[in-house]
Amino acid sequence: MSPHPSPPPHPQPDSQAAAPPFNAPAARKLRTALGMGPEHVAYGMRTSYGLPYVTPDMVNAWEHGMLAPTSPELTALAGVLWCSPGELIGTPRTLREHRTARGLAAEDVAHAVGIDLSLYLRMEETDEWRGTDRQSAALADVLDLALPDLVAVTGRETKLIELLHNAVTTRWQAYVRPTARLLPLDKRLLQDVLQEMHTDYQGRTTAGREYLDRIVDHFWTLVQRTSY
């Protein structure tokens, strides 16, 4: 078998399902640790999880980053490899990816949050969260989301970036209150963080563009540091 297989010529039955960020090296490492070959993994997914189209070549393609398994395929692969789906996922970015990483069904999340299943699935499809503050808090709880992840999956990160850009390039004091309305953070903490970010950015003679490109990362790093 070629070490770099070609992707399977036929489309996968569930090809329209969104593929989560797949951690190919982790999948290969787990399979090797179990003493399994790609053929054993493919056989297990066919016989135990009802995915008759999975072949050893497809498993190899996943492990070499040429294909990414869909959410149902990833769940089945995790079952065959005796691990949680989260162990096979890279850094989750979207609402669906966070749910898949936790090994939860959409029905479970919708019920825990108190949203009709069809509406919840539509939110996942469009990446547009429309829940209330109470439902957002419930979502963070059921998916064990840290605040930065909650902000991202509920669509508030774009607004946060805009506020932070304005805070570091103009008068930071004017953006404490808008940022506090956007995020459940203490206003005094936000004052300290925005002032430090403004000072840092204004004192730069180079790499200003790079700072702005990573401004959300700078913000959360300072929030974490200032909180302790």
Short mmCIF file of C-alpha atoms in Angstrom, two decimals:
data_model
loop_
_atom_site.label_atom_id
_atom_site.label_comp_id
_atom_site.label_asym_id
_atom_site.label_seq_id
_atom_site.Cartn_x
_atom_site.Cartn_y
_atom_site.Cartn_z
CA MET A 1 0.00 0.00 0.00
CA SER A 2 1.33 3.43 -0.95
CA PRO A 3 2.34 5.58 2.05
CA HIS A 4 0.56 8.53 0.41
CA PRO A 5 -2.75 7.13 -0.85
CA SER A 6 -5.00 8.93 -3.27
CA PRO A 7 -8.36 10.02 -1.94
CA PRO A 8 -11.17 7.56 -2.59
CA PRO A 9 -12.70 8.10 -6.05
CA HIS A 10 -16.30 7.91 -4.84
CA PRO A 11 -18.01 10.61 -2.78
CA GLN A 12 -18.71 9.84 0.83
CA PRO A 13 -22.42 9.42 1.63
CA ASP A 14 -22.21 12.04 4.37
CA SER A 15 -19.95 14.37 2.43
CA GLN A 16 -22.18 17.37 3.12
CA ALA A 17 -21.66 17.10 6.86
CA ALA A 18 -19.14 19.65 8.10
CA ALA A 19 -15.74 18.19 8.85
CA PRO A 20 -14.27 19.20 12.23
CA PRO A 21 -10.56 20.12 12.44
CA PHE A 22 -8.96 16.66 12.41
CA ASN A 23 -5.80 15.81 14.35
CA ALA A 24 -4.27 13.36 11.89
CA PRO A 25 -1.05 12.64 13.87
CA ALA A 26 -3.13 11.78 16.95
CA ALA A 27 -5.23 9.31 14.96
CA ARG A 28 -2.16 7.61 13.55
CA LYS A 29 -0.50 7.46 16.97
CA LEU A 30 -3.58 5.96 18.63
CA ARG A 31 -3.98 3.34 15.90
CA THR A 32 -0.32 2.34 16.12
CA ALA A 33 -0.49 2.10 19.92
CA LEU A 34 -3.38 -0.36 19.59
CA GLY A 35 -1.38 -2.48 17.14
CA MET A 36 -4.01 -1.95 14.43
CA GLY A 37 -3.54 -1.46 10.73
CA PRO A 38 -5.69 0.82 8.56
CA GLU A 39 -7.55 -2.28 7.39
CA HIS A 40 -8.57 -3.10 10.96
CA VAL A 41 -9.85 0.43 11.52
CA ALA A 42 -11.81 0.39 8.27
CA TYR A 43 -13.30 -3.02 9.11
CA GLY A 44 -14.41 -1.82 12.54
CA MET A 45 -16.05 1.28 11.11
CA ARG A 46 -17.87 -0.79 8.50
CA THR A 47 -19.12 -3.56 10.75
CA SER A 48 -19.67 -1.79 14.08
CA TYR A 49 -20.73 1.68 12.95
CA GLY A 50 -22.60 1.07 9.69
CA LEU A 51 -20.22 2.95 7.39
CA PRO A 52 -19.84 0.42 4.52
CA TYR A 53 -17.84 2.75 2.28
CA VAL A 54 -14.85 3.19 4.63
CA THR A 55 -11.71 1.57 3.19
CA PRO A 56 -8.09 1.27 4.39
CA ASP A 57 -7.14 3.83 1.74
CA MET A 58 -9.63 6.29 3.23
CA VAL A 59 -8.19 5.75 6.71
CA ASN A 60 -4.71 6.36 5.31
CA ALA A 61 -5.93 9.51 3.57
CA TRP A 62 -7.28 10.80 6.89
CA GLU A 63 -4.00 10.07 8.65
CA HIS A 64 -1.96 11.86 5.96
CA GLY A 65 -4.17 14.96 5.95
CA MET A 66 -5.51 14.39 2.45
CA LEU A 67 -9.08 14.04 3.71
CA ALA A 68 -10.84 14.96 6.94
CA PRO A 69 -13.50 12.68 8.41
CA THR A 70 -16.98 14.14 8.78
CA SER A 71 -18.49 14.40 12.25
CA PRO A 72 -20.23 10.96 12.05
CA GLU A 73 -17.05 9.39 10.68
CA LEU A 74 -14.95 10.96 13.41
CA THR A 75 -17.29 9.64 16.09
CA ALA A 76 -17.05 6.14 14.61
CA LEU A 77 -13.27 6.40 14.28
CA ALA A 78 -13.01 7.38 17.94
CA GLY A 79 -15.07 4.34 18.87
CA VAL A 80 -12.80 2.01 16.93
CA LEU A 81 -9.69 3.62 18.42
CA TRP A 82 -11.09 3.51 21.97
CA CYS A 83 -10.77 7.24 22.54
CA SER A 84 -13.01 10.27 22.85
CA PRO A 85 -13.82 12.32 19.73
CA GLY A 86 -12.07 15.25 21.38
CA GLU A 87 -8.74 13.38 21.21
CA LEU A 88 -9.02 13.34 17.41
CA ILE A 89 -9.96 16.97 16.96
CA GLY A 90 -7.62 19.91 16.59
CA THR A 91 -8.48 23.23 18.20
CA PRO A 92 -12.29 23.61 17.90
CA ARG A 93 -13.40 26.83 16.27
CA THR A 94 -17.13 26.60 15.65
CA LEU A 95 -20.16 25.65 17.73
CA ARG A 96 -20.41 22.29 15.98
CA GLU A 97 -16.73 21.55 16.47
CA HIS A 98 -16.94 22.26 20.20
CA ARG A 99 -19.99 19.98 20.48
CA THR A 100 -18.28 17.20 18.54
CA ALA A 101 -15.14 17.55 20.67
CA ARG A 102 -17.30 16.90 23.75
CA GLY A 103 -18.89 13.84 22.14
CA LEU A 104 -22.38 15.31 22.52
CA ALA A 105 -25.36 14.92 20.22
CA ALA A 106 -27.07 18.05 18.95
CA GLU A 107 -30.22 16.92 20.77
CA ASP A 108 -28.38 16.91 24.10
CA VAL A 109 -27.05 20.45 23.65
CA ALA A 110 -30.38 21.82 22.41
CA HIS A 111 -32.18 20.30 25.39
CA ALA A 112 -29.62 21.58 27.92
CA VAL A 113 -29.73 25.08 26.47
CA GLY A 114 -33.51 25.15 26.09
CA ILE A 115 -33.64 25.68 22.33
CA ASP A 116 -35.73 23.80 19.77
CA LEU A 117 -33.54 21.23 18.00
CA SER A 118 -34.28 22.52 14.51
CA LEU A 119 -33.37 26.07 15.55
CA TYR A 120 -30.17 24.88 17.23
CA LEU A 121 -29.13 22.92 14.14
CA ARG A 122 -29.77 25.98 12.01
CA MET A 123 -27.47 27.97 14.30
CA GLU A 124 -24.76 25.36 13.83
CA GLU A 125 -25.20 25.39 10.05
CA THR A 126 -25.02 29.17 9.76
CA ASP A 127 -22.50 29.76 12.59
CA GLU A 128 -24.91 32.39 13.88
CA TRP A 129 -25.80 32.10 17.57
CA ARG A 130 -29.11 33.75 18.47
CA GLY A 131 -29.60 32.56 22.04
CA THR A 132 -30.37 34.76 25.02
CA ASP A 133 -27.85 35.57 27.74
CA ARG A 134 -29.31 32.76 29.87
CA GLN A 135 -29.06 30.31 26.96
CA SER A 136 -25.51 31.47 26.25
CA ALA A 137 -24.57 30.74 29.86
CA ALA A 138 -26.16 27.29 29.58
CA LEU A 139 -24.25 26.69 26.35
CA ALA A 140 -20.97 27.56 28.04
CA ASP A 141 -21.83 25.14 30.83
CA VAL A 142 -22.83 22.14 28.71
CA LEU A 143 -19.87 22.55 26.31
CA ASP A 144 -17.45 23.59 29.08
CA LEU A 145 -16.50 26.71 27.11
CA ALA A 146 -13.98 29.18 28.42
CA LEU A 147 -15.02 32.80 27.93
CA PRO A 148 -12.84 33.33 24.81
CA ASP A 149 -14.43 30.28 23.16
CA LEU A 150 -17.93 31.40 24.18
CA VAL A 151 -17.31 34.84 22.69
CA ALA A 152 -16.12 33.24 19.44
CA VAL A 153 -18.95 30.73 18.98
CA THR A 154 -21.66 33.26 19.87
CA GLY A 155 -20.43 35.66 17.19
CA ARG A 156 -19.12 38.42 19.45
CA GLU A 157 -15.46 38.19 18.47
CA THR A 158 -15.81 40.45 15.40
CA LYS A 159 -17.26 43.23 17.55
CA LEU A 160 -14.57 42.67 20.18
CA ILE A 161 -11.84 43.06 17.57
CA GLU A 162 -13.38 46.33 16.42
CA LEU A 163 -13.52 47.69 19.99
CA LEU A 164 -9.96 46.63 20.76
CA HIS A 165 -8.60 48.17 17.55
CA ASN A 166 -10.25 51.46 18.42
CA ALA A 167 -9.08 51.28 22.04
CA VAL A 168 -5.40 50.90 21.18
CA THR A 169 -5.36 53.38 18.29
CA THR A 170 -7.46 56.18 19.85
CA ARG A 171 -8.61 56.93 23.43
CA TRP A 172 -8.88 53.63 25.31
CA GLN A 173 -11.10 55.17 28.03
CA ALA A 174 -13.97 55.52 25.56
CA TYR A 175 -14.11 51.76 24.97
CA VAL A 176 -14.24 50.44 28.51
CA ARG A 177 -18.02 50.68 28.78
CA PRO A 178 -18.80 49.20 25.32
CA THR A 179 -16.42 46.32 26.02
CA ALA A 180 -18.03 45.74 29.43
CA ARG A 181 -21.45 45.57 27.75
CA LEU A 182 -20.10 42.96 25.35
CA LEU A 183 -18.26 40.81 27.90
CA PRO A 184 -19.12 39.69 31.45
CA LEU A 185 -15.90 41.11 32.88
CA ASP A 186 -15.27 43.50 35.74
CA LYS A 187 -15.01 47.09 34.50
CA ARG A 188 -11.94 47.80 36.61
CA LEU A 189 -10.16 44.80 35.10
CA LEU A 190 -11.07 46.02 31.61
CA GLN A 191 -9.68 49.46 32.41
CA ASP A 192 -6.33 47.96 33.40
CA VAL A 193 -6.20 45.69 30.36
CA LEU A 194 -7.19 48.32 27.78
CA GLN A 195 -4.79 50.87 29.25
CA GLU A 196 -1.89 48.41 29.11
CA MET A 197 -2.75 47.40 25.55
CA HIS A 198 -2.94 51.05 24.50
CA THR A 199 0.43 51.81 26.08
CA ASP A 200 1.99 48.73 24.50
CA TYR A 201 0.68 49.49 21.03
CA GLN A 202 1.47 53.21 21.12
CA GLY A 203 5.03 52.48 22.26
CA ARG A 204 5.77 50.27 19.28
CA THR A 205 7.86 51.58 16.42
CA THR A 206 7.63 48.33 14.48
CA ALA A 207 5.33 45.30 14.30
CA GLY A 208 2.22 47.42 14.84
CA ARG A 209 0.34 45.56 12.12
CA GLU A 210 1.27 42.22 13.65
CA TYR A 211 -0.01 43.41 17.04
CA LEU A 212 -3.36 44.37 15.53
CA ASP A 213 -3.62 41.05 13.71
CA ARG A 214 -3.24 39.20 17.03
CA ILE A 215 -5.09 41.70 19.17
CA VAL A 216 -7.64 39.21 20.52
CA ASP A 217 -4.86 36.88 21.68
CA HIS A 218 -3.12 39.81 23.41
CA PHE A 219 -6.40 40.78 25.06
CA TRP A 220 -7.21 37.35 26.52
CA THR A 221 -3.61 36.83 27.66
CA LEU A 222 -3.76 40.10 29.59
CA VAL A 223 -7.22 39.32 30.99
CA GLN A 224 -5.95 36.01 32.34
CA ARG A 225 -2.80 37.57 33.77
CA THR A 226 -4.59 40.55 35.33
CA SER A 227 -7.26 38.33 36.87
CA TYR A 228 -4.71 36.63 39.13
#
